[in-house]
Amino acid sequence: MSPLSDPEDSLLALPSSTTADSANTHALRTAPIITSDALIHLGPGVIPQRAVYGRLLSQHAPGFPSQCRADRKAKGGAGKVYVNTNAPFSALVCGVQGSGKSHSTSVLLESCLVKDERLGTLPEPLSALVFHFDTAAGGGLVQPCEAAYLAALDPSRAGNARAPPVKVLVMPNSITNMRRVYAGLPGVTVEPLHFAPGDINGSRLLSMMKLADGQQLPLYMEALMDILRSMETNFSYTAFRAELARQKFSPAQKAMLNIRLALLDSCLAGGDEGNSVSRHFVQGQLTIIDLSSPFMDPTSACGFFDLILGLFIEAPCTSGKIVVLDEAHKYLSESSSRLTESLLTVIRQQRHLATRVVVSTQEPTVVPEKYLDLCSFVIAHRFSSPLWLKTLANHLSADNNTVDSLFAKIVALRTGEGILFAAAGLGLKEDDSGGGKVEPLGRGYVVVKSRLRITRDGGHSLLAVQADEAPVPAMNASVPSAGMQTPPQQRANALPAGMRTPPESPPRNQSSAGQGASPIPSSTAQPVKASPGLPSAGQAATPAAPPPPSSPPPSSSGPPPTRKRAPISSCNGDTNVTHLVSYLESQERIDGTAGYIPFKQARTGISARGAVIAKNNRGIFERAERMGFVEIMTSAEGRRYVRLLPL
């Protein structure tokens, strides 16, 4: 050893050393988000498992160009944003109803479960777990979890993809009702939620009984705690119940204990290793825990979620896992402290547990502040509450000086658009020479638009009147002001797509073709005072534009149906759906094939059979599709068609 050498220097990595390069490579491989510019610069091998989240609309970070190179060069490509599904991450997706929040959540699930070259690369699909609880169940209004729609591919975008298997686990006493709720979703299996006796330990039992740390306990609960302490090393739920029965509790105390344990007992009844919830945690499968029930309160639901989360983390799955808290604002609260702490523990150890966590909520204010501090990235869709932005701004890496401009952008976001914050996300920072260097976004952010799904979308809005007969003009289309006349040479451009330029006005003494209007005799014609912007009585009035030409329906020999028709008994007494199926069957017998029929024609046919429906209301078609009887398709002009699924 040289007398001038310092042995302590041997462990100090130099900036150009292999050790330093290894650290940089690790940071690149574990980045939660990466833009297409950065991925092209690094090469696709850096992140071998990734998925397209959507299109990159703009970048707002110091030193970064406002647009990707593909958008600036206009060579037909588009700037994209990728999610690194190869590395564990934690994410928050928020926004009001109709902003695209649920769509984004399903896009993230697709990214982890569906193999398709249009989505990205997925050598090793993950095991997915979704927690769902609907507080509206108390009023009898139960809707299926939107994540369950991943079980069915969208007919127009299916391609060669295969939908993942979807299992929905529900409370045993709600199995009949919940199977009816999910009956219209093909590929979804609904089973009762069961635990094996070995799934329960003392800590999980305390969570199920809604006992938080530091909470002052009633006297009879002290006796229960003594029993649990005596079984700390060898817990048995059967022995625990037997010891509890030997206690001399008053009838009121026994009633309170039974109320707390009744839900757990129902899941343990008949439960064993063969039907335990743990056996559903397998690679490539989506498991939904749907606890929507009139007999379930949010606190009890959080107790079940906490127990199941622990079992999910313990389950062996080498490819990795993803946990989604769907509509978290319906059950996350101060009383869910055990679930919150369990989530934070998972996030702090996510690299060692190979687990990704996504919280989807309308209100970011219900999300624990520590979770916001630990988030890998946040996708903020449209909302209009300054308080929500203030909550996010206190925990995000964004520059506080841009809060006002940020709020203006969030309020103006369109459906599907969002602002993505990811301090460790990677983009390409360009220099004056035209070169570039991959750098973290840091305190910047990007504006994105989520991609289309290849599975069915169950989160669309149900409107009172569905405008399925005519296309809708774009939001940025210019509309003439009241009283203004469109020049003839501009009429074709001013009309919505699919509408023809109105013909010249016909002579006064004859009706225009197709109008059937009789000429007004001159002897009975009364002078009418002309209004500003309207023709006078002596002028020829320009008739209204004729209806758009009807485009031919999609070919009946087009893409074959991807699923079979459900039995008619599953319509649950819906008379209108029964009329629709009967009418389509009659058309199939006449035409010899199950071709597409316009909504308008189908409405006329089922109305003649006694169905009572509002004009332009397509709710009956949506229900029939959810129940698994028909398939709906939209033409390029925006018109809607329906066809019967095969038996």
mmCIF file of C-alpha atoms in Angstrom, residues 74-413:
data_model
loop_
_atom_site.group_PDB
_atom_site.id
_atom_site.type_symbol
_atom_site.label_atom_id
_atom_site.label_comp_id
_atom_site.label_asym_id
_atom_site.label_seq_id
_atom_site.Cartn_x
_atom_site.Cartn_y
_atom_site.Cartn_z
ATOM 1 C CA ALA A 74 -45.191 16.934 -36.797
ATOM 2 C CA LYS A 75 -44.064 13.661 -38.351
ATOM 3 C CA GLY A 76 -47.206 11.783 -37.477
ATOM 4 C CA GLY A 77 -46.072 10.687 -34.048
ATOM 5 C CA ALA A 78 -47.281 11.906 -30.695
ATOM 6 C CA GLY A 79 -45.622 12.639 -27.391
ATOM 7 C CA LYS A 80 -46.546 9.969 -24.872
ATOM 8 C CA VAL A 81 -46.332 9.358 -21.152
ATOM 9 C CA TYR A 82 -45.476 5.885 -19.874
ATOM 10 C CA VAL A 83 -46.122 4.307 -16.493
ATOM 11 C CA ASN A 84 -43.286 2.118 -15.255
ATOM 12 C CA THR A 85 -45.173 -1.009 -14.178
ATOM 13 C CA ASN A 86 -41.887 -2.827 -13.657
ATOM 14 C CA ALA A 87 -41.131 -0.970 -10.412
ATOM 15 C CA PRO A 88 -43.334 -0.428 -7.341
ATOM 16 C CA PHE A 89 -45.041 2.955 -7.096
ATOM 17 C CA SER A 90 -47.802 4.732 -5.196
ATOM 18 C CA ALA A 91 -50.275 7.022 -6.940
ATOM 19 C CA LEU A 92 -53.254 9.259 -6.305
ATOM 20 C CA VAL A 93 -55.952 9.830 -8.932
ATOM 21 C CA CYS A 94 -58.477 12.555 -8.075
ATOM 22 C CA GLY A 95 -61.154 14.659 -9.744
ATOM 23 C CA VAL A 96 -64.876 15.284 -9.783
ATOM 24 C CA GLN A 97 -67.392 12.964 -11.416
ATOM 25 C CA GLY A 98 -67.143 12.972 -15.190
ATOM 26 C CA SER A 99 -63.574 14.283 -15.252
ATOM 27 C CA GLY A 100 -61.962 10.949 -16.190
ATOM 28 C CA LYS A 101 -60.843 9.757 -12.752
ATOM 29 C CA SER A 102 -62.328 6.257 -12.976
ATOM 30 C CA HIS A 103 -61.145 5.942 -16.570
ATOM 31 C CA SER A 104 -57.570 6.723 -15.511
ATOM 32 C CA THR A 105 -57.771 4.172 -12.703
ATOM 33 C CA SER A 106 -58.913 1.507 -15.159
ATOM 34 C CA VAL A 107 -56.120 2.502 -17.557
ATOM 35 C CA LEU A 108 -53.589 1.852 -14.783
ATOM 36 C CA LEU A 109 -55.193 -1.542 -14.096
ATOM 37 C CA GLU A 110 -55.125 -2.419 -17.799
ATOM 38 C CA SER A 111 -51.453 -1.483 -17.845
ATOM 39 C CA CYS A 112 -50.711 -4.078 -15.169
ATOM 40 C CA LEU A 113 -52.979 -6.893 -16.393
ATOM 41 C CA VAL A 114 -53.486 -6.841 -20.180
ATOM 42 C CA LYS A 115 -50.873 -7.886 -22.720
ATOM 43 C CA ASP A 116 -51.202 -5.925 -25.953
ATOM 44 C CA GLU A 117 -48.586 -4.191 -28.090
ATOM 45 C CA ARG A 118 -50.775 -1.074 -28.274
ATOM 46 C CA LEU A 119 -50.492 -0.664 -24.511
ATOM 47 C CA GLY A 120 -46.760 -1.266 -24.175
ATOM 48 C CA THR A 121 -44.781 -4.229 -22.902
ATOM 49 C CA LEU A 122 -45.971 -6.563 -20.138
ATOM 50 C CA PRO A 123 -43.803 -9.689 -19.850
ATOM 51 C CA GLU A 124 -45.055 -10.391 -16.316
ATOM 52 C CA PRO A 125 -48.655 -9.371 -15.493
ATOM 53 C CA LEU A 126 -49.285 -8.453 -11.869
ATOM 54 C CA SER A 127 -51.825 -9.665 -9.345
ATOM 55 C CA ALA A 128 -54.444 -6.950 -8.783
ATOM 56 C CA LEU A 129 -56.677 -6.293 -5.771
ATOM 57 C CA VAL A 130 -59.423 -3.624 -5.730
ATOM 58 C CA PHE A 131 -61.299 -2.482 -2.620
ATOM 59 C CA HIS A 132 -64.821 -1.205 -3.303
ATOM 60 C CA PHE A 133 -67.550 -0.048 -0.938
ATOM 61 C CA ASP A 134 -70.657 1.835 -2.009
ATOM 62 C CA THR A 135 -72.435 3.795 0.703
ATOM 63 C CA ALA A 136 -75.537 4.005 -1.519
ATOM 64 C CA ALA A 137 -76.153 0.314 -0.824
ATOM 65 C CA GLY A 138 -78.019 1.304 2.324
ATOM 66 C CA GLY A 139 -80.755 2.761 0.149
ATOM 67 C CA GLY A 140 -80.931 -0.287 -2.090
ATOM 68 C CA LEU A 141 -79.049 1.395 -4.960
ATOM 69 C CA VAL A 142 -76.071 -0.843 -5.722
ATOM 70 C CA GLN A 143 -73.869 -0.342 -8.776
ATOM 71 C CA PRO A 144 -71.128 -2.731 -9.880
ATOM 72 C CA CYS A 145 -67.538 -1.707 -9.304
ATOM 73 C CA GLU A 146 -66.310 -0.043 -12.492
ATOM 74 C CA ALA A 147 -63.083 -2.051 -12.403
ATOM 75 C CA ALA A 148 -65.157 -5.181 -13.112
ATOM 76 C CA TYR A 149 -65.639 -3.981 -16.692
ATOM 77 C CA LEU A 150 -62.047 -5.059 -17.384
ATOM 78 C CA ALA A 151 -63.483 -8.562 -17.811
ATOM 79 C CA ALA A 152 -64.954 -7.608 -21.212
ATOM 80 C CA LEU A 153 -63.120 -6.163 -24.202
ATOM 81 C CA ASP A 154 -64.472 -3.207 -26.137
ATOM 82 C CA PRO A 155 -65.775 -4.635 -29.448
ATOM 83 C CA SER A 156 -64.264 -1.837 -31.528
ATOM 84 C CA ARG A 157 -60.795 -1.938 -29.936
ATOM 85 C CA ALA A 158 -60.374 -5.540 -28.783
ATOM 86 C CA GLY A 159 -57.829 -6.568 -31.406
ATOM 87 C CA ASN A 160 -55.921 -9.646 -30.279
ATOM 88 C CA ALA A 161 -56.005 -8.737 -26.593
ATOM 89 C CA ARG A 162 -57.385 -11.048 -23.932
ATOM 90 C CA ALA A 163 -59.337 -9.727 -20.982
ATOM 91 C CA PRO A 164 -58.023 -10.711 -17.541
ATOM 92 C CA PRO A 165 -60.090 -13.008 -15.311
ATOM 93 C CA VAL A 166 -62.125 -10.994 -12.803
ATOM 94 C CA LYS A 167 -63.368 -12.363 -9.466
ATOM 95 C CA VAL A 168 -65.707 -10.349 -7.245
ATOM 96 C CA LEU A 169 -65.850 -11.424 -3.601
ATOM 97 C CA VAL A 170 -68.880 -10.277 -1.591
ATOM 98 C CA MET A 171 -70.370 -10.880 1.840
ATOM 99 C CA PRO A 172 -71.961 -14.366 1.998
ATOM 100 C CA ASN A 173 -75.351 -13.008 3.042
ATOM 101 C CA SER A 174 -75.376 -10.688 -0.002
ATOM 102 C CA ILE A 175 -74.338 -13.243 -2.614
ATOM 103 C CA THR A 176 -77.744 -13.531 -4.333
ATOM 104 C CA ASN A 177 -78.272 -9.796 -4.651
ATOM 105 C CA MET A 178 -74.690 -9.096 -5.756
ATOM 106 C CA ARG A 179 -74.806 -11.782 -8.434
ATOM 107 C CA ARG A 180 -77.833 -9.970 -9.788
ATOM 108 C CA VAL A 181 -75.887 -6.686 -9.740
ATOM 109 C CA TYR A 182 -73.009 -8.167 -11.765
ATOM 110 C CA ALA A 183 -75.197 -10.368 -13.991
ATOM 111 C CA GLY A 184 -74.833 -8.067 -16.984
ATOM 112 C CA LEU A 185 -71.031 -8.124 -16.974
ATOM 113 C CA PRO A 186 -69.662 -11.037 -19.022
ATOM 114 C CA GLY A 187 -66.585 -12.785 -17.695
ATOM 115 C CA VAL A 188 -67.151 -11.726 -14.074
ATOM 116 C CA THR A 189 -67.405 -14.416 -11.401
ATOM 117 C CA VAL A 190 -69.084 -13.488 -8.113
ATOM 118 C CA GLU A 191 -68.215 -15.638 -5.099
ATOM 119 C CA PRO A 192 -68.741 -15.365 -1.336
ATOM 120 C CA LEU A 193 -65.921 -13.925 0.734
ATOM 121 C CA HIS A 194 -64.466 -16.598 3.014
ATOM 122 C CA PHE A 195 -61.592 -16.719 5.473
ATOM 123 C CA ALA A 196 -59.759 -19.784 6.669
ATOM 124 C CA PRO A 197 -59.350 -20.045 10.465
ATOM 125 C CA GLY A 198 -55.614 -19.533 10.009
ATOM 126 C CA ASP A 199 -56.202 -16.153 8.347
ATOM 127 C CA ILE A 200 -57.271 -14.577 11.651
ATOM 128 C CA ASN A 201 -54.817 -13.469 14.325
ATOM 129 C CA GLY A 202 -55.095 -11.200 17.339
ATOM 130 C CA SER A 203 -54.098 -8.003 15.544
ATOM 131 C CA ARG A 204 -56.507 -8.572 12.667
ATOM 132 C CA LEU A 205 -59.287 -9.420 15.095
ATOM 133 C CA LEU A 206 -58.808 -6.093 16.864
ATOM 134 C CA SER A 207 -59.067 -4.313 13.525
ATOM 135 C CA MET A 208 -62.262 -6.178 12.686
ATOM 136 C CA MET A 209 -63.751 -5.178 16.040
ATOM 137 C CA LYS A 210 -63.068 -1.504 15.274
ATOM 138 C CA LEU A 211 -60.589 -1.095 18.111
ATOM 139 C CA ALA A 212 -58.017 1.585 17.366
ATOM 140 C CA ASP A 213 -54.693 1.955 19.144
ATOM 141 C CA GLY A 214 -54.943 4.164 22.234
ATOM 142 C CA GLN A 215 -58.740 3.996 22.270
ATOM 143 C CA GLN A 216 -60.382 3.853 25.703
ATOM 144 C CA LEU A 217 -62.066 0.459 25.989
ATOM 145 C CA PRO A 218 -65.291 -0.536 27.762
ATOM 146 C CA LEU A 219 -64.809 -2.822 30.772
ATOM 147 C CA TYR A 220 -66.028 -5.931 28.955
ATOM 148 C CA MET A 221 -63.510 -5.268 26.180
ATOM 149 C CA GLU A 222 -60.724 -5.369 28.748
ATOM 150 C CA ALA A 223 -61.682 -8.987 29.400
ATOM 151 C CA LEU A 224 -61.490 -9.654 25.666
ATOM 152 C CA MET A 225 -58.030 -8.087 25.524
ATOM 153 C CA ASP A 226 -56.874 -10.342 28.351
ATOM 154 C CA ILE A 227 -57.987 -13.379 26.336
ATOM 155 C CA LEU A 228 -56.091 -12.158 23.277
ATOM 156 C CA ARG A 229 -52.925 -11.533 25.283
ATOM 157 C CA SER A 230 -53.037 -15.079 26.620
ATOM 158 C CA MET A 231 -53.215 -16.388 23.021
ATOM 159 C CA GLU A 232 -50.553 -14.111 21.577
ATOM 160 C CA THR A 233 -48.189 -16.912 20.584
ATOM 161 C CA ASN A 234 -50.778 -19.509 19.573
ATOM 162 C CA PHE A 235 -53.984 -17.792 18.457
ATOM 163 C CA SER A 236 -57.013 -19.862 17.483
ATOM 164 C CA TYR A 237 -60.302 -18.203 16.621
ATOM 165 C CA THR A 238 -62.263 -21.277 17.696
ATOM 166 C CA ALA A 239 -60.522 -21.321 21.083
ATOM 167 C CA PHE A 240 -61.028 -17.565 21.370
ATOM 168 C CA ARG A 241 -64.786 -17.882 20.849
ATOM 169 C CA ALA A 242 -64.970 -20.733 23.353
ATOM 170 C CA GLU A 243 -63.105 -18.728 25.986
ATOM 171 C CA LEU A 244 -65.299 -15.719 25.265
ATOM 172 C CA ALA A 245 -68.428 -17.814 25.840
ATOM 173 C CA ARG A 246 -67.190 -18.736 29.331
ATOM 174 C CA GLN A 247 -67.013 -15.099 30.388
ATOM 175 C CA LYS A 248 -69.848 -13.822 32.595
ATOM 176 C CA PHE A 249 -70.991 -10.912 30.492
ATOM 177 C CA SER A 250 -74.355 -9.227 30.844
ATOM 178 C CA PRO A 251 -76.890 -9.733 28.017
ATOM 179 C CA ALA A 252 -76.210 -6.198 26.772
ATOM 180 C CA GLN A 253 -72.452 -6.803 26.696
ATOM 181 C CA LYS A 254 -72.911 -10.116 24.861
ATOM 182 C CA ALA A 255 -75.110 -8.368 22.316
ATOM 183 C CA MET A 256 -72.435 -5.739 21.642
ATOM 184 C CA LEU A 257 -69.756 -8.406 21.207
ATOM 185 C CA ASN A 258 -71.909 -10.437 18.850
ATOM 186 C CA ILE A 259 -72.633 -7.373 16.731
ATOM 187 C CA ARG A 260 -68.905 -6.757 16.334
ATOM 188 C CA LEU A 261 -68.130 -10.392 15.504
ATOM 189 C CA ALA A 262 -71.206 -11.387 13.481
ATOM 190 C CA LEU A 263 -69.832 -10.172 10.129
ATOM 191 C CA LEU A 264 -66.560 -12.003 10.662
ATOM 192 C CA ASP A 265 -68.394 -15.172 11.732
ATOM 193 C CA SER A 266 -70.380 -15.143 8.484
ATOM 194 C CA CYS A 267 -67.151 -15.155 6.450
ATOM 195 C CA LEU A 268 -65.560 -17.868 8.597
ATOM 196 C CA ALA A 269 -68.592 -20.164 8.348
ATOM 197 C CA GLY A 270 -67.654 -22.790 5.790
ATOM 198 C CA GLY A 271 -64.272 -21.195 5.207
ATOM 199 C CA ASP A 272 -61.161 -23.321 4.736
ATOM 200 C CA GLU A 273 -57.880 -23.309 2.842
ATOM 201 C CA GLY A 274 -59.681 -24.329 -0.350
ATOM 202 C CA ASN A 275 -62.044 -21.352 -0.568
ATOM 203 C CA SER A 276 -60.144 -18.739 1.421
ATOM 204 C CA VAL A 277 -59.725 -15.278 -0.047
ATOM 205 C CA SER A 278 -55.975 -15.906 -0.292
ATOM 206 C CA ARG A 279 -56.370 -18.473 -3.080
ATOM 207 C CA HIS A 280 -57.631 -15.741 -5.424
ATOM 208 C CA PHE A 281 -54.398 -13.745 -5.295
ATOM 209 C CA VAL A 282 -52.746 -15.089 -8.441
ATOM 210 C CA GLN A 283 -50.771 -13.545 -11.280
ATOM 211 C CA GLY A 284 -52.771 -11.866 -14.034
ATOM 212 C CA GLN A 285 -56.092 -11.890 -12.160
ATOM 213 C CA LEU A 286 -58.166 -8.984 -10.891
ATOM 214 C CA THR A 287 -59.809 -9.634 -7.524
ATOM 215 C CA ILE A 288 -62.445 -7.142 -6.361
ATOM 216 C CA ILE A 289 -63.559 -7.023 -2.734
ATOM 217 C CA ASP A 290 -67.029 -5.470 -2.969
ATOM 218 C CA LEU A 291 -68.488 -4.928 0.498
ATOM 219 C CA SER A 292 -71.483 -2.879 -0.661
ATOM 220 C CA SER A 293 -74.288 -3.981 1.633
ATOM 221 C CA PRO A 294 -77.032 -2.365 3.719
ATOM 222 C CA PHE A 295 -75.569 -4.159 6.738
ATOM 223 C CA MET A 296 -72.026 -2.855 6.269
ATOM 224 C CA ASP A 297 -70.813 0.505 7.555
ATOM 225 C CA PRO A 298 -67.621 2.273 6.388
ATOM 226 C CA THR A 299 -65.722 1.467 9.596
ATOM 227 C CA SER A 300 -66.490 -2.249 9.339
ATOM 228 C CA ALA A 301 -65.551 -2.188 5.655
ATOM 229 C CA CYS A 302 -62.158 -0.687 6.532
ATOM 230 C CA GLY A 303 -61.651 -3.469 9.086
ATOM 231 C CA PHE A 304 -62.222 -6.089 6.380
ATOM 232 C CA PHE A 305 -60.002 -4.224 3.913
ATOM 233 C CA ASP A 306 -57.198 -4.060 6.471
ATOM 234 C CA LEU A 307 -57.431 -7.793 7.129
ATOM 235 C CA ILE A 308 -57.496 -8.655 3.417
ATOM 236 C CA LEU A 309 -54.632 -6.257 2.628
ATOM 237 C CA GLY A 310 -52.426 -8.152 5.074
ATOM 238 C CA LEU A 311 -53.336 -11.475 3.440
ATOM 239 C CA PHE A 312 -52.659 -10.034 -0.017
ATOM 240 C CA ILE A 313 -49.210 -8.794 0.945
ATOM 241 C CA GLU A 314 -48.371 -12.214 2.416
ATOM 242 C CA ALA A 315 -49.524 -14.084 -0.706
ATOM 243 C CA PRO A 316 -46.677 -15.397 -2.882
ATOM 244 C CA CYS A 317 -46.582 -13.678 -6.275
ATOM 245 C CA THR A 318 -43.157 -13.215 -7.824
ATOM 246 C CA SER A 319 -44.265 -10.841 -10.601
ATOM 247 C CA GLY A 320 -45.589 -8.174 -8.229
ATOM 248 C CA LYS A 321 -48.909 -6.781 -7.001
ATOM 249 C CA ILE A 322 -51.124 -3.732 -7.275
ATOM 250 C CA VAL A 323 -53.717 -2.542 -4.731
ATOM 251 C CA VAL A 324 -56.430 -0.049 -5.731
ATOM 252 C CA LEU A 325 -58.678 1.800 -3.290
ATOM 253 C CA ASP A 326 -61.673 2.584 -5.494
ATOM 254 C CA GLU A 327 -63.840 5.590 -4.522
ATOM 255 C CA ALA A 328 -61.780 5.954 -1.351
ATOM 256 C CA HIS A 329 -63.730 9.025 -0.201
ATOM 257 C CA LYS A 330 -66.629 6.703 0.678
ATOM 258 C CA TYR A 331 -64.782 4.884 3.467
ATOM 259 C CA LEU A 332 -61.451 6.517 4.286
ATOM 260 C CA SER A 333 -61.805 8.667 7.409
ATOM 261 C CA GLU A 334 -60.321 9.230 10.850
ATOM 262 C CA SER A 335 -62.004 6.026 12.042
ATOM 263 C CA SER A 336 -60.029 4.027 9.450
ATOM 264 C CA SER A 337 -56.697 4.635 11.167
ATOM 265 C CA ARG A 338 -55.672 0.964 11.114
ATOM 266 C CA LEU A 339 -56.211 0.694 7.351
ATOM 267 C CA THR A 340 -54.376 3.976 6.837
ATOM 268 C CA GLU A 341 -51.389 2.818 8.866
ATOM 269 C CA SER A 342 -51.323 -0.494 7.009
ATOM 270 C CA LEU A 343 -51.287 1.333 3.668
ATOM 271 C CA LEU A 344 -48.491 3.629 4.783
ATOM 272 C CA THR A 345 -46.486 0.628 5.962
ATOM 273 C CA VAL A 346 -46.910 -1.029 2.569
ATOM 274 C CA ILE A 347 -45.856 2.149 0.740
ATOM 275 C CA ARG A 348 -42.775 2.651 2.905
ATOM 276 C CA GLN A 349 -41.718 -0.915 2.107
ATOM 277 C CA GLN A 350 -43.108 -1.104 -1.417
ATOM 278 C CA ARG A 351 -39.721 -1.836 -2.995
ATOM 279 C CA HIS A 352 -39.282 -4.846 -0.718
ATOM 280 C CA LEU A 353 -42.903 -5.991 -1.058
ATOM 281 C CA ALA A 354 -43.077 -5.507 -4.864
ATOM 282 C CA THR A 355 -46.414 -3.731 -4.409
ATOM 283 C CA ARG A 356 -48.008 -0.772 -6.169
ATOM 284 C CA VAL A 357 -50.756 1.258 -4.465
ATOM 285 C CA VAL A 358 -53.327 3.465 -6.221
ATOM 286 C CA VAL A 359 -55.879 5.589 -4.347
ATOM 287 C CA SER A 360 -58.769 6.806 -6.508
ATOM 288 C CA THR A 361 -60.982 9.454 -4.940
ATOM 289 C CA GLN A 362 -63.047 12.500 -5.770
ATOM 290 C CA GLU A 363 -61.826 14.435 -2.748
ATOM 291 C CA PRO A 364 -58.085 14.624 -2.044
ATOM 292 C CA THR A 365 -58.937 16.082 1.380
ATOM 293 C CA VAL A 366 -59.877 12.605 2.699
ATOM 294 C CA VAL A 367 -56.501 11.142 1.764
ATOM 295 C CA PRO A 368 -54.072 10.913 4.711
ATOM 296 C CA GLU A 369 -51.455 13.647 4.510
ATOM 297 C CA LYS A 370 -48.639 11.141 4.966
ATOM 298 C CA TYR A 371 -49.854 9.278 1.899
ATOM 299 C CA LEU A 372 -49.647 12.457 -0.172
ATOM 300 C CA ASP A 373 -46.092 12.969 1.070
ATOM 301 C CA LEU A 374 -45.116 9.452 -0.049
ATOM 302 C CA CYS A 375 -46.899 9.419 -3.440
ATOM 303 C CA SER A 376 -44.756 8.616 -6.473
ATOM 304 C CA PHE A 377 -47.112 10.565 -8.721
ATOM 305 C CA VAL A 378 -50.467 12.356 -8.630
ATOM 306 C CA ILE A 379 -52.942 12.658 -11.508
ATOM 307 C CA ALA A 380 -55.288 15.591 -10.900
ATOM 308 C CA HIS A 381 -58.316 15.702 -13.176
ATOM 309 C CA ARG A 382 -60.758 18.594 -13.307
ATOM 310 C CA PHE A 383 -62.118 20.067 -10.080
ATOM 311 C CA SER A 384 -63.143 23.552 -8.980
ATOM 312 C CA SER A 385 -62.406 23.598 -5.254
ATOM 313 C CA PRO A 386 -59.515 25.861 -4.160
ATOM 314 C CA LEU A 387 -59.372 23.864 -0.925
ATOM 315 C CA TRP A 388 -58.612 20.686 -2.842
ATOM 316 C CA LEU A 389 -55.735 22.349 -4.670
ATOM 317 C CA LYS A 390 -54.440 23.820 -1.418
ATOM 318 C CA THR A 391 -54.423 20.324 0.097
ATOM 319 C CA LEU A 392 -52.443 18.973 -2.843
ATOM 320 C CA ALA A 393 -50.090 21.958 -3.066
ATOM 321 C CA ASN A 394 -49.022 21.523 0.559
ATOM 322 C CA HIS A 395 -47.688 18.055 -0.222
ATOM 323 C CA LEU A 396 -46.607 18.178 -3.865
ATOM 324 C CA SER A 397 -43.293 19.172 -5.369
ATOM 325 C CA ALA A 398 -44.872 21.876 -7.545
ATOM 326 C CA ASP A 399 -43.626 25.438 -7.212
ATOM 327 C CA ASN A 400 -45.889 27.352 -4.817
ATOM 328 C CA ASN A 401 -45.550 30.458 -6.987
ATOM 329 C CA THR A 402 -47.561 28.777 -9.747
ATOM 330 C CA VAL A 403 -50.595 27.789 -7.646
ATOM 331 C CA ASP A 404 -52.915 30.388 -9.187
ATOM 332 C CA SER A 405 -52.007 29.509 -12.764
ATOM 333 C CA LEU A 406 -52.206 25.830 -11.852
ATOM 334 C CA PHE A 407 -55.730 26.235 -10.534
ATOM 335 C CA ALA A 408 -56.761 27.986 -13.750
ATOM 336 C CA LYS A 409 -55.443 25.022 -15.748
ATOM 337 C CA ILE A 410 -57.191 22.422 -13.546
ATOM 338 C CA VAL A 411 -60.569 24.157 -13.770
ATOM 339 C CA ALA A 412 -60.291 24.294 -17.582
ATOM 340 C CA LEU A 413 -59.304 20.642 -18.068
#
